[in-house]
XYZ file of C-alpha atoms in Angstrom:
781
model
C 0.000 0.000 0.000
C 1.177 3.491 -0.824
C 1.366 6.207 1.779
C -1.139 8.204 -0.294
C -3.723 5.396 0.103
C -3.120 5.403 3.856
C -3.570 9.179 3.947
C -6.824 8.786 1.997
C -8.179 6.375 4.592
C -6.993 8.621 7.419
C -8.615 11.661 5.842
C -11.976 9.926 5.426
C -11.996 8.705 9.018
C -10.863 12.035 10.428
C -13.687 13.734 8.541
C -16.228 11.239 9.880
C -14.943 11.666 13.427
C -15.155 15.458 13.286
C -18.660 15.271 11.791
C -19.936 12.784 14.381
C -18.360 14.633 17.307
C -19.900 17.917 16.154
C -23.313 16.324 15.683
C -23.078 14.700 19.090
C -22.253 17.985 20.829
C -25.448 19.450 19.295
C -27.802 16.469 19.576
C -26.985 15.850 23.241
C -28.346 19.307 24.081
C -31.760 18.653 22.564
C -34.399 17.754 25.192
C -35.949 15.233 22.801
C -32.728 13.169 22.918
C -32.131 13.362 26.635
C -32.997 9.692 27.177
C -30.541 8.637 24.479
C -27.523 10.517 25.776
C -28.367 10.711 29.496
C -30.254 7.478 30.037
C -28.440 6.499 33.232
C -28.878 9.865 34.938
C -32.525 10.214 33.959
C -33.380 6.667 35.064
C -31.738 7.191 38.442
C -33.475 10.521 39.041
C -36.861 9.248 37.722
C -37.486 12.728 36.367
C -39.077 14.258 33.294
C -37.640 17.132 31.299
C -39.580 19.694 29.292
C -38.453 21.324 26.120
C -37.276 24.893 26.038
C -35.567 26.974 23.383
C -32.052 28.299 23.697
C -29.564 29.141 20.964
C -26.679 27.405 22.710
C -28.336 24.056 22.054
C -27.531 24.329 18.330
C -23.867 25.321 18.618
C -21.172 22.587 18.746
C -19.040 22.678 21.867
C -16.358 20.692 23.688
C -17.752 21.075 27.185
C -18.644 17.381 27.395
C -14.956 16.474 27.064
C -14.035 18.640 30.038
C -16.849 17.148 32.116
C -15.818 13.592 31.239
C -12.211 14.243 32.264
C -13.215 16.047 35.446
C -14.683 12.995 37.165
C -12.432 11.175 39.599
C -12.036 7.422 39.857
C -14.114 7.379 43.052
C -16.994 9.054 41.218
C -16.743 6.562 38.344
C -16.731 3.710 40.865
C -19.820 5.055 42.631
C -21.712 5.710 39.390
C -20.771 2.772 37.144
C -19.222 0.100 39.379
C -15.886 -1.686 39.585
C -16.149 -3.141 36.081
C -16.172 0.386 34.666
C -13.077 1.246 36.725
C -11.286 -1.870 35.421
C -12.211 -0.923 31.860
C -10.992 2.617 32.470
C -7.690 1.374 33.928
C -7.190 -0.767 30.819
C -7.345 2.379 28.703
C -4.985 4.195 31.070
C -2.507 1.309 30.871
C -2.704 1.364 27.061
C -2.119 5.114 26.916
C 0.942 4.880 29.162
C 2.656 1.934 27.509
C 1.983 3.000 23.923
C 3.041 6.571 24.617
C 6.427 5.185 25.651
C 6.447 2.809 22.690
C 5.591 5.591 20.242
C 8.350 7.794 21.661
C 10.978 5.062 21.353
C 9.891 3.480 18.088
C 8.896 6.524 16.032
C 12.024 8.514 16.875
C 14.414 5.599 17.389
C 13.417 2.747 15.087
C 11.446 4.369 12.263
C 14.494 6.275 10.850
C 16.480 3.011 10.889
C 13.744 1.391 8.792
C 13.506 4.258 6.323
C 17.254 4.404 5.707
C 17.804 0.669 6.210
C 18.707 0.010 2.572
C 20.735 2.140 0.233
C 17.981 2.929 -2.256
C 16.708 6.047 -3.946
C 13.673 7.351 -2.065
C 10.634 8.941 -3.674
C 8.378 11.622 -2.284
C 6.767 10.515 0.979
C 3.169 10.185 -0.426
C 4.486 8.019 -3.261
C 6.519 5.743 -1.003
C 5.348 2.241 -0.248
C 4.425 1.498 3.352
C 6.927 -1.379 3.462
C 9.732 1.195 3.447
C 8.782 2.067 7.041
C 8.839 -1.562 8.295
C 11.653 -3.824 9.419
C 11.535 -5.505 6.025
C 13.594 -2.578 4.697
C 16.471 -3.345 7.083
C 19.535 -5.071 5.651
C 20.457 -8.626 6.658
C 23.198 -8.682 9.329
C 22.519 -5.025 10.060
C 24.524 -3.682 12.977
C 21.519 -1.655 14.148
C 19.320 -4.595 15.125
C 20.506 -4.311 18.733
C 18.376 -1.137 18.908
C 15.273 -3.209 18.188
C 16.222 -5.701 20.895
C 16.845 -2.920 23.410
C 13.510 -1.239 22.649
C 11.771 -4.612 22.969
C 13.320 -5.069 26.423
C 12.221 -1.597 27.537
C 8.633 -2.005 26.287
C 8.280 -5.482 27.827
C 9.773 -4.463 31.183
C 7.688 -1.308 31.528
C 4.554 -3.180 30.427
C 5.071 -5.818 33.139
C 5.618 -3.165 35.818
C 2.537 -1.184 34.822
C 0.495 -4.357 34.510
C 1.417 -5.463 38.026
C 0.585 -2.050 39.492
C -2.812 -2.031 37.783
C -3.507 -5.636 38.841
C -2.722 -4.796 42.463
C -4.832 -1.636 42.302
C -7.886 -3.487 40.951
C -7.426 -6.219 43.590
C -7.421 -3.586 46.332
C -10.577 -2.008 44.914
C -12.185 -5.442 44.789
C -11.605 -5.928 48.520
C -13.078 -2.476 49.152
C -15.996 -3.425 46.919
C -16.547 -6.428 49.182
C -16.784 -4.153 52.231
C -19.220 -1.701 50.689
C -21.816 -0.072 52.917
C -24.848 -1.841 51.405
C -24.841 -5.565 52.308
C -24.877 -7.888 49.335
C -27.442 -10.709 49.722
C -25.306 -12.875 47.453
C -22.645 -13.107 50.173
C -25.128 -14.917 52.435
C -26.643 -17.096 49.707
C -25.577 -20.311 48.008
C -27.133 -21.668 44.832
C -27.631 -25.436 45.069
C -28.138 -27.490 41.907
C -28.357 -31.180 41.201
C -30.761 -31.819 44.082
C -31.751 -35.500 43.991
C -35.507 -36.017 43.617
C -37.425 -38.630 45.563
C -41.041 -39.695 45.458
C -41.366 -39.620 49.237
C -40.672 -35.913 49.787
C -40.592 -32.716 47.804
C -37.497 -30.844 46.691
C -38.045 -28.234 49.398
C -38.117 -30.870 52.121
C -34.961 -32.506 50.774
C -33.069 -29.203 50.869
C -34.253 -28.420 54.376
C -33.331 -31.881 55.705
C -29.895 -31.894 54.043
C -28.697 -28.490 55.246
C -30.273 -28.877 58.680
C -28.279 -32.092 59.102
C -24.907 -31.069 57.646
C -24.868 -27.263 58.097
C -26.961 -26.878 61.232
C -24.823 -24.140 62.801
C -25.009 -21.747 59.843
C -28.129 -22.746 57.869
C -30.935 -20.166 57.952
C -33.639 -21.062 55.386
C -34.012 -21.796 51.680
C -36.022 -20.853 48.594
C -36.795 -23.379 45.871
C -36.422 -22.360 42.216
C -39.306 -23.082 39.846
C -39.241 -23.726 36.135
C -39.344 -20.410 34.343
C -38.973 -21.117 30.657
C -40.661 -19.261 27.813
C -43.840 -21.339 27.987
C -44.123 -20.866 31.736
C -43.691 -17.100 31.367
C -46.418 -16.937 28.697
C -48.804 -18.973 30.839
C -48.086 -16.817 33.885
C -48.694 -13.635 31.897
C -51.955 -14.982 30.483
C -53.241 -15.880 33.942
C -52.368 -12.439 35.274
C -54.173 -10.871 32.317
C -57.275 -12.952 33.125
C -57.150 -11.768 36.709
C -56.961 -8.135 35.595
C -59.804 -8.675 33.114
C -62.012 -10.109 35.831
C -61.256 -7.134 38.059
C -61.994 -4.774 35.157
C -65.393 -6.247 34.347
C -66.476 -6.049 37.979
C -66.130 -2.246 37.930
C -68.416 0.299 36.302
C -66.932 2.132 33.332
C -67.928 5.661 32.477
C -69.533 5.267 29.031
C -69.190 8.996 28.309
C -65.412 8.754 28.278
C -64.031 9.368 24.790
C -60.848 8.172 23.169
C -57.984 10.496 22.332
C -57.061 10.638 18.648
C -53.373 10.688 17.646
C -52.026 11.406 14.188
C -48.835 9.861 12.811
C -46.278 12.514 11.867
C -45.189 10.523 8.775
C -48.255 9.073 7.066
C -50.972 11.216 8.695
C -53.093 8.250 9.753
C -55.049 8.534 12.984
C -55.374 6.007 15.791
C -57.440 5.888 18.963
C -55.918 5.322 22.367
C -58.673 2.801 23.183
C -62.050 1.559 21.996
C -64.757 1.363 24.626
C -66.889 -1.788 24.619
C -70.118 -2.366 26.535
C -69.483 -3.984 29.838
C -71.808 -6.905 29.173
C -69.905 -7.813 25.964
C -66.463 -8.142 27.487
C -66.887 -11.435 29.332
C -70.047 -13.553 29.346
C -71.631 -13.977 32.708
C -71.282 -17.764 32.602
C -67.513 -17.378 32.316
C -67.201 -15.082 35.325
C -67.626 -17.939 37.700
C -64.603 -19.675 36.200
C -62.308 -16.698 36.778
C -62.029 -16.930 40.525
C -58.683 -16.488 42.205
C -58.287 -20.166 42.893
C -58.217 -20.969 39.180
C -55.562 -18.359 38.539
C -52.988 -19.643 40.992
C -49.697 -20.317 39.282
C -48.987 -24.000 39.185
C -45.243 -23.837 39.429
C -43.226 -27.002 39.169
C -40.230 -27.354 41.435
C -36.882 -28.025 39.800
C -33.645 -29.437 41.209
C -32.263 -26.054 42.292
C -32.665 -23.801 45.306
C -31.244 -20.728 46.989
C -29.972 -21.586 50.474
C -29.451 -18.718 52.908
C -26.930 -18.791 55.750
C -26.530 -16.818 58.945
C -23.046 -15.530 58.119
C -20.973 -14.774 55.053
C -18.325 -17.222 56.191
C -20.882 -20.012 56.466
C -22.035 -19.400 52.910
C -18.418 -19.342 51.667
C -17.600 -22.664 53.333
C -20.760 -24.302 51.984
C -20.016 -23.101 48.453
C -16.384 -24.278 48.392
C -16.627 -27.773 49.885
C -17.760 -30.917 48.082
C -21.091 -31.830 49.625
C -21.309 -35.555 48.730
C -19.220 -38.297 47.161
C -21.119 -37.748 43.901
C -19.850 -34.433 42.417
C -22.929 -34.080 40.215
C -25.325 -33.930 43.194
C -25.754 -31.108 45.692
C -23.504 -28.791 43.670
C -23.028 -25.491 45.502
C -21.849 -22.089 44.244
C -22.017 -18.612 45.701
C -25.195 -17.012 44.371
C -24.973 -13.912 42.186
C -26.548 -10.639 43.219
C -30.362 -10.584 42.988
C -30.306 -8.217 40.013
C -27.705 -10.411 38.287
C -29.571 -13.732 38.436
C -30.350 -15.223 35.020
C -33.551 -17.031 35.963
C -34.028 -18.723 32.598
C -30.958 -20.903 33.177
C -31.224 -21.568 36.909
C -33.688 -24.439 36.489
C -31.657 -26.241 33.805
C -30.552 -29.754 34.878
C -26.965 -29.651 36.107
C -26.024 -32.877 34.301
C -26.980 -31.227 31.026
C -24.502 -28.353 31.304
C -21.388 -30.201 30.119
C -23.195 -31.225 26.935
C -24.220 -27.627 26.356
C -20.644 -26.401 26.813
C -19.278 -28.915 24.312
C -22.014 -28.045 21.795
C -21.378 -24.292 22.078
C -17.612 -24.851 21.779
C -18.114 -26.804 18.556
C -20.541 -24.152 17.292
C -18.061 -21.361 18.029
C -15.252 -23.167 16.204
C -17.457 -23.821 13.170
C -18.514 -20.171 13.088
C -14.883 -19.047 13.253
C -13.994 -21.356 10.361
C -16.931 -20.134 8.271
C -15.663 -16.598 8.744
C -12.432 -17.458 6.900
C -13.994 -16.877 3.470
C -14.962 -13.204 3.887
C -11.711 -12.385 5.709
C -9.626 -13.915 2.900
C -11.586 -11.978 0.276
C -11.261 -8.739 2.226
C -7.518 -9.200 2.598
C -7.204 -9.691 -1.144
C -8.612 -6.193 -1.728
C -5.531 -4.700 -0.079
C -3.224 -6.689 -2.424
C -4.362 -5.725 -5.904
C -1.261 -7.125 -7.609
C -2.037 -10.615 -6.323
C -5.747 -10.150 -7.014
C -5.093 -9.315 -10.666
C -3.068 -12.503 -11.113
C -5.756 -14.698 -9.535
C -8.736 -12.947 -11.179
C -7.707 -11.587 -14.621
C -11.216 -10.369 -15.470
C -10.791 -7.587 -12.870
C -7.997 -5.880 -14.825
C -10.398 -3.490 -16.527
C -12.023 -2.504 -13.259
C -8.732 -1.965 -11.476
C -7.325 0.224 -14.263
C -9.331 3.154 -12.994
C -8.225 6.585 -11.751
C -5.555 6.533 -9.063
C -7.853 7.903 -6.347
C -10.344 5.039 -6.857
C -7.582 2.470 -6.422
C -6.441 4.246 -3.256
C -10.002 4.076 -1.929
C -10.244 0.340 -2.678
C -6.923 -0.572 -1.093
C -6.874 1.905 1.777
C -10.447 2.173 3.051
C -12.786 -0.437 1.567
C -11.270 -3.642 3.095
C -11.505 -2.522 6.704
C -15.035 -1.158 6.183
C -16.273 -4.472 4.771
C -14.610 -6.396 7.595
C -16.224 -4.119 10.165
C -19.656 -4.754 8.641
C -19.128 -8.515 8.886
C -17.907 -8.220 12.481
C -21.197 -6.662 13.601
C -22.739 -10.140 13.475
C -20.143 -11.683 15.799
C -21.228 -10.297 19.177
C -24.927 -11.362 18.995
C -23.990 -14.872 17.868
C -21.388 -15.270 20.604
C -23.890 -13.979 23.159
C -26.335 -16.631 21.960
C -23.687 -19.326 22.365
C -22.900 -18.066 25.872
C -26.596 -18.165 26.785
C -26.898 -21.762 25.616
C -24.016 -22.742 27.900
C -26.313 -22.271 30.881
C -24.742 -19.448 32.952
C -26.523 -18.605 36.204
C -25.980 -14.838 35.986
C -26.084 -12.078 33.391
C -22.530 -11.044 34.210
C -21.230 -14.590 33.734
C -22.973 -14.764 30.371
C -21.447 -11.465 29.303
C -17.957 -12.479 30.455
C -18.252 -15.746 28.545
C -19.313 -13.840 25.430
C -16.400 -11.442 25.998
C -13.898 -14.329 25.891
C -15.496 -15.809 22.778
C -15.489 -12.473 20.939
C -11.877 -11.901 22.000
C -10.722 -15.280 20.663
C -12.695 -14.682 17.482
C -11.143 -11.257 16.848
C -7.589 -12.391 17.581
C -7.966 -15.368 15.255
C -9.846 -13.742 12.367
C -8.523 -10.190 12.415
C -4.910 -10.988 13.282
C -3.924 -14.556 12.407
C -6.308 -15.182 9.508
C -5.353 -11.902 7.869
C -1.702 -12.862 8.169
C -2.333 -16.379 6.888
C -4.622 -15.248 4.040
C -2.025 -12.746 2.960
C 0.465 -15.552 2.839
C -1.863 -17.973 1.050
C -1.897 -15.697 -1.966
C 1.847 -16.305 -2.239
C 2.438 -19.694 -0.615
C 0.153 -22.430 0.681
C 2.466 -24.159 3.158
C 2.245 -21.711 6.044
C 1.511 -24.370 8.682
C 3.416 -27.160 6.943
C 6.235 -26.967 9.517
C 5.131 -25.726 12.971
C 8.694 -25.004 14.070
C 8.978 -22.407 11.298
C 5.816 -20.521 12.307
C 7.743 -17.711 14.121
C 9.876 -17.226 10.995
C 6.787 -17.220 8.774
C 5.061 -14.662 11.024
C 8.194 -12.526 10.953
C 8.067 -12.553 7.148
C 4.424 -11.598 6.658
C 3.443 -9.324 9.589
C 5.427 -6.299 8.330
C 3.605 -6.677 5.005
C 0.211 -6.709 6.753
C 0.903 -3.503 8.680
C -0.997 -1.479 6.063
C -4.196 -3.430 6.664
C -3.801 -3.195 10.452
C -3.392 0.588 10.260
C -6.529 1.014 8.153
C -8.364 -1.329 10.528
C -7.422 0.913 13.453
C -8.735 3.916 11.545
C -12.039 2.304 10.562
C -12.837 0.036 13.477
C -11.195 2.349 16.001
C -11.733 5.996 15.227
C -14.986 5.665 13.290
C -16.523 3.157 15.712
C -15.778 5.429 18.679
C -17.553 8.341 17.037
C -20.459 6.031 16.168
C -20.587 4.819 19.786
C -20.699 8.422 20.945
C -23.522 9.273 18.541
C -25.672 6.260 19.581
C -27.136 5.972 16.077
C -29.382 3.013 16.832
C -30.638 4.580 20.044
C -31.256 7.889 18.276
C -33.291 6.257 15.519
C -35.298 4.142 17.959
C -35.992 7.185 20.135
C -37.385 9.063 17.122
C -39.582 6.132 16.054
C -40.851 5.547 19.580
C -41.724 9.181 20.301
C -42.976 10.510 16.960
C -44.153 7.447 15.033
C -45.352 4.916 17.607
C -46.299 7.620 20.157
C -45.148 5.406 23.018
C -44.940 6.583 26.592
C -41.516 7.346 28.043
C -39.945 4.314 29.667
C -37.347 5.116 32.302
C -36.354 1.460 32.624
C -35.351 1.134 28.960
C -31.688 2.006 29.532
C -29.016 -0.309 28.087
C -26.061 -1.633 30.049
C -22.485 -1.176 28.891
C -21.497 -3.777 26.239
C -18.342 -5.095 27.874
C -18.491 -8.200 25.674
C -17.814 -6.082 22.573
C -15.716 -3.179 23.820
C -13.196 -5.077 25.990
C -12.169 -7.431 23.127
C -11.937 -4.498 20.734
C -9.543 -2.543 22.961
C -7.476 -5.655 23.690
C -7.213 -6.428 19.970
C -5.844 -2.952 19.328
C -3.357 -3.542 22.139
C -2.262 -6.784 20.457
C -1.771 -4.940 17.162
C 0.196 -2.236 18.951
C 2.571 -4.649 20.676
C 3.218 -6.853 17.636
C 3.738 -3.920 15.253
C 5.587 -1.574 17.626
C 9.070 -2.811 16.693
C 8.249 -4.179 13.247
C 6.035 -1.360 11.853
C 6.067 1.627 14.247
C 3.915 3.781 11.962
C 0.795 2.250 13.552
C 1.560 3.677 17.015
C 0.455 7.317 16.453
C -2.911 6.123 15.129
C -3.317 3.792 18.105
C -2.488 6.572 20.552
C -5.201 8.776 19.047
C -7.657 5.889 19.435
C -6.800 5.277 23.103
C -6.956 8.982 24.012
C -10.281 9.409 22.227
C -11.593 6.161 23.712
C -10.652 7.283 27.219
C -12.867 10.376 26.857
C -15.713 8.714 24.956
C -16.059 5.670 27.210
C -15.969 7.754 30.392
C -18.757 9.921 29.000
C -20.823 6.890 28.015
C -20.357 5.108 31.350
C -21.312 8.173 33.355
C -24.237 9.387 31.246
C -25.622 6.770 28.857
C -25.330 3.252 30.231
C -26.934 1.974 33.402
C -25.157 -0.487 35.696
C -27.625 -3.226 36.634
C -25.043 -5.713 37.883
C -21.330 -5.753 38.574
C -18.791 -8.591 38.527
C -16.433 -6.923 40.969
C -13.614 -6.417 38.452
C -13.568 -9.972 37.055
C -12.765 -8.593 33.606
C -9.254 -7.687 34.732
C -7.845 -11.263 34.687
C -9.013 -11.473 31.061
C -7.225 -8.193 30.328
C -4.062 -9.328 32.120
C -3.880 -12.662 30.296
C -4.426 -11.019 26.918
C -1.652 -8.470 27.506
C 0.737 -11.252 28.542
C -0.204 -13.204 25.412
C 0.437 -10.108 23.295
C 3.870 -9.572 24.856
C 4.938 -13.193 24.421
C 3.663 -13.268 20.822
C 5.564 -10.046 20.070
C 8.763 -11.491 21.526
C 8.391 -14.734 19.536
C 7.834 -12.788 16.302
C 10.858 -10.602 17.031
C 12.882 -13.752 17.672
C 11.941 -14.948 14.190
C 12.801 -11.539 12.698
C 16.237 -11.531 14.310
C 16.763 -15.035 12.940
C 15.816 -13.899 9.424
C 18.144 -10.914 9.674
C 20.954 -13.206 10.896
C 21.485 -11.390 14.201
C 22.425 -14.103 16.735
C 23.118 -11.627 19.542
C 19.647 -10.029 19.358
C 17.992 -13.445 19.002
C 19.927 -14.825 21.965
C 18.890 -11.955 24.216
C 15.223 -12.366 23.228
C 14.917 -15.895 24.647
C 15.511 -14.827 28.304
C 12.955 -12.054 27.820
C 10.298 -14.623 26.886
C 11.137 -16.694 29.975
C 11.043 -13.618 32.214
C 7.586 -12.629 30.900
C 6.185 -16.112 31.553
C 7.643 -16.137 35.094
C 6.095 -12.744 35.767
C 2.722 -14.053 34.641
C 3.032 -17.058 36.957
C 3.860 -14.765 39.893
C 0.733 -12.683 39.223
C -1.377 -15.834 39.011
C -0.056 -16.937 42.387
C -0.119 -13.577 44.143
C -3.185 -11.766 42.799
C -5.443 -14.088 40.808
C -6.851 -15.960 43.884
C -8.368 -12.671 45.065
C -10.557 -12.717 41.941
C -11.563 -16.370 42.341
C -13.030 -16.230 45.842
C -13.329 -13.956 48.874
C -10.815 -14.003 51.753
C -12.232 -15.708 54.857
C -10.484 -13.161 57.082
C -12.405 -10.259 55.571
C -15.723 -12.105 55.671
C -15.344 -13.066 59.350
C -14.449 -9.478 60.282
C -17.517 -8.203 58.443
C -19.757 -10.777 60.169
C -18.467 -9.795 63.591
C -18.911 -6.114 62.858
C -22.522 -6.646 61.754
C -23.302 -8.737 64.838
C -21.840 -6.151 67.203
C -23.674 -3.278 65.530
C -27.003 -5.145 65.414
C -27.312 -5.052 61.631
C -27.264 -8.827 61.209
C -30.930 -9.255 62.144
C -31.936 -6.614 59.622
C -29.834 -8.374 56.948
C -31.491 -11.718 57.704
C -34.915 -10.109 57.403
C -34.031 -8.670 53.998
C -32.961 -12.064 52.673
C -36.589 -13.261 52.633
C -37.440 -10.898 49.756
C -34.023 -10.599 48.099
C -34.460 -13.260 45.404
C -37.915 -12.896 43.838
C -38.331 -15.180 40.850
C -41.741 -13.834 39.808
C -41.748 -10.063 40.445
C -44.969 -8.107 40.221
C -44.877 -6.038 37.015
C -47.629 -3.729 38.246
C -45.268 -1.647 40.344
C -44.304 1.302 38.180
C -41.951 4.108 39.088
C -43.720 7.429 39.253
C -42.179 10.428 37.557
C -41.754 13.570 39.514
C -43.279 16.715 38.090
C -40.510 19.030 36.937
C -40.672 22.605 35.744
C -38.155 24.246 33.459
C -35.573 26.441 35.114
C -35.883 30.057 34.175
C -39.645 30.514 33.695
C -41.334 33.355 35.528
C -44.515 31.661 36.700
C -45.278 32.149 40.338
C -48.075 29.638 40.611
C -46.021 26.684 39.356
C -48.922 25.303 37.313
C -49.229 24.245 33.734
C -47.067 22.111 31.537
C -45.953 21.793 27.969
C -48.571 21.163 25.330
C -50.157 17.788 25.569
C -48.135 16.463 28.501
C -50.729 16.901 31.211
C -53.528 15.474 29.126
C -51.683 12.565 27.571
C -49.372 11.460 30.384
C -51.192 12.554 33.449
C -49.911 14.114 36.610
C -47.744 12.366 39.166
C -50.733 11.910 41.364
C -52.830 10.417 38.551
C -50.658 8.213 36.409
C -53.610 6.629 34.623
C -53.612 9.264 31.885
C -56.973 10.978 32.669
C -57.427 14.605 31.718
C -56.880 16.911 34.637
C -57.122 20.669 34.688
C -53.992 22.346 36.044
C -55.955 24.187 38.723
C -57.397 20.893 40.015
C -53.982 19.351 40.660
C -52.880 19.239 44.293
C -50.059 21.563 45.120
C -46.928 19.492 45.585
C -43.377 20.589 46.146
C -41.580 20.850 42.824
C -37.892 20.672 42.209
C -36.066 22.316 39.371
C -34.306 20.335 36.701
C -32.317 21.840 33.895
C -30.881 20.045 30.910
C -27.741 18.130 31.908
C -25.625 20.074 29.391
C -26.840 23.551 30.297
C -26.771 25.463 33.555
C -30.210 26.977 32.951
C -32.847 27.457 30.281
C -33.967 31.120 30.206
C -37.505 30.942 28.796
C -39.327 34.203 28.209
C -42.855 34.983 29.330
C -43.975 34.981 25.727
C -42.952 31.342 25.460
C -44.980 30.510 28.589
C -47.992 32.363 27.208
C -47.829 30.370 23.976
C -47.750 27.146 25.962
C -50.778 28.125 28.002
C -52.762 29.139 24.906
C -51.838 25.868 23.182
C -52.929 23.900 26.202
C -56.318 25.681 26.346
C -56.880 25.151 22.619
C -56.221 21.409 22.984
C -58.649 21.200 25.887
C -61.304 23.007 23.859
C -60.876 20.690 20.866
C -61.175 17.614 23.055
C -64.299 19.002 24.693
C -65.912 19.571 21.279
C -65.012 16.111 20.027
């Protein structure tokens, strides 16, 4: 690839980033989009925001960047949880290590590559990208010791920073354990594989077993019922019948009229409801069959139960020990948090799980192999010389203007690959669900590992192999020569990796900031479907897609740092931009429903170690190709040192992420007993794990007025809100005159991006007139 093609790709992506960032800074200020860009804050405050006009809303600004950088780590931990802090520390680690790598490689190694061979150089835009890789260095060059020295510095500093971050996350995890709000999961054990007998029920078996073998710490238990799709549909139907019976027993005001809405696109009208005569809803002979006794949910017990213990230490001991001589019966694990329980998989038979894991493993491997075809085709687009030899009929198409060829080789391959990769995360999440995880966080972590393996294999190795297949077909013919083969082809693939960073890195970050799918759905829901605002519809952060993406870029940075340093400036821009964007999204957009307590960090640590070792092995092959025995000899101890460092971390820090220290749990139990909180905790355990929650409990919105209006009475609202949504005191949607509403204390809420919304009295007068006109029209209809 020519440098001009790389500059074309960079220019396109820079333009897209600037456009998306500017649009985001304007769209986030619009009150209509507040639930898209401030979903977490709005859902936590349970508040409603009214529209108001201000010119500042339509001017791009950079204030959101300053606000995102202003938050401290303690504020991020309190708002988004420990997983968000671990993700943030991963970005900080990447910024630190690749800043050092860029400083050493760009100013120390890149000139050695450019002047490595005594050739006549062209103008920089016309130069080939291979000129800036280690492939342009002479064999037996006396400057290869510089590469070895830089490799030692990067590896040593990376290990030091990695250990400091690992220790920091482990300390935060222990503090997370001692948080002020007691976690019911610390007192609860999930028991599966309960043997069934005809003499007694599952509940009696659980009570007898734990009363006999854990009498000192056993408190009570709660049996899990089958909750599959069919059971959920039947439960919902029975609840609907109960509501229908209650509805027909009440008198309905027949003079009530429906409200007519018009679609803003097609102009069609729809009624909010159609009133039927009471005697036509349910025949009288059927009313007798709808008594409460017929609507009781006939739940079937399954071989699983939540067992509650008096102390945290008792629950830890019960979860770690083997209960019987048969490992497939009475299987115990610490229960996840109540909000993290994945009820659809709890009732699955325990003996069935190993079959599910094998099936999903085979499915994942088959999917990865099927993905080889598009990746090989995409890689061929970046090598037009090889593509012309294999497909001669494309010669006429490829003999087009120079700018079109630059677009095909520099931008199109990474865009097509990114489109294909959008299908990976949902499929891997489906595979992880079929495995039978007991919690949402476990399912997401499993999907994270699958996506990570998929990206490393298909984006890194398959691209390298497919690039080699166009020239030679015996890449894996001799496994001992794989490091040498990687050393030959990776410098040639640096052009594709750089364009991938630009497309999948820069452009995807700006797309993540814009929330395109959320923006479109918000428009359809509000203006087409006319749906009521839902404060609970707030997504959680997609760790299973973003963690693998950042780690893949780290792998590309490590492997190309010494071989093709030109990728490092583009990676640094990505990590700096990602640090700001992800902090903004975690604090404003995404809602934390459950937290793993930093369990993503071992995945991050292992991937960084793998990247370092792979980089060192590739450099060992490069030094062998360049016939530099001194540099190759010094690389072997570096590989051994990195593996020993990883083993030390696994021994010293990894156990803190596998279980909880008994010392800390006993201290917490004693503190709760001395302070008298233990009885209150035991009382809360009875309602902690509710398998069938009541959906009728809705969160009421507080009535909010816009900051800056001059009304003294505090009444009124924006056009249509009072009549269509109702007041906080009457959430049923009935029309209520503003003067008839009870006077309640109101609190002011301004838009999260503005300090205040100065609305003039003329604007308030227009609102009042509009409201009166709507009331008059409804009275006439």
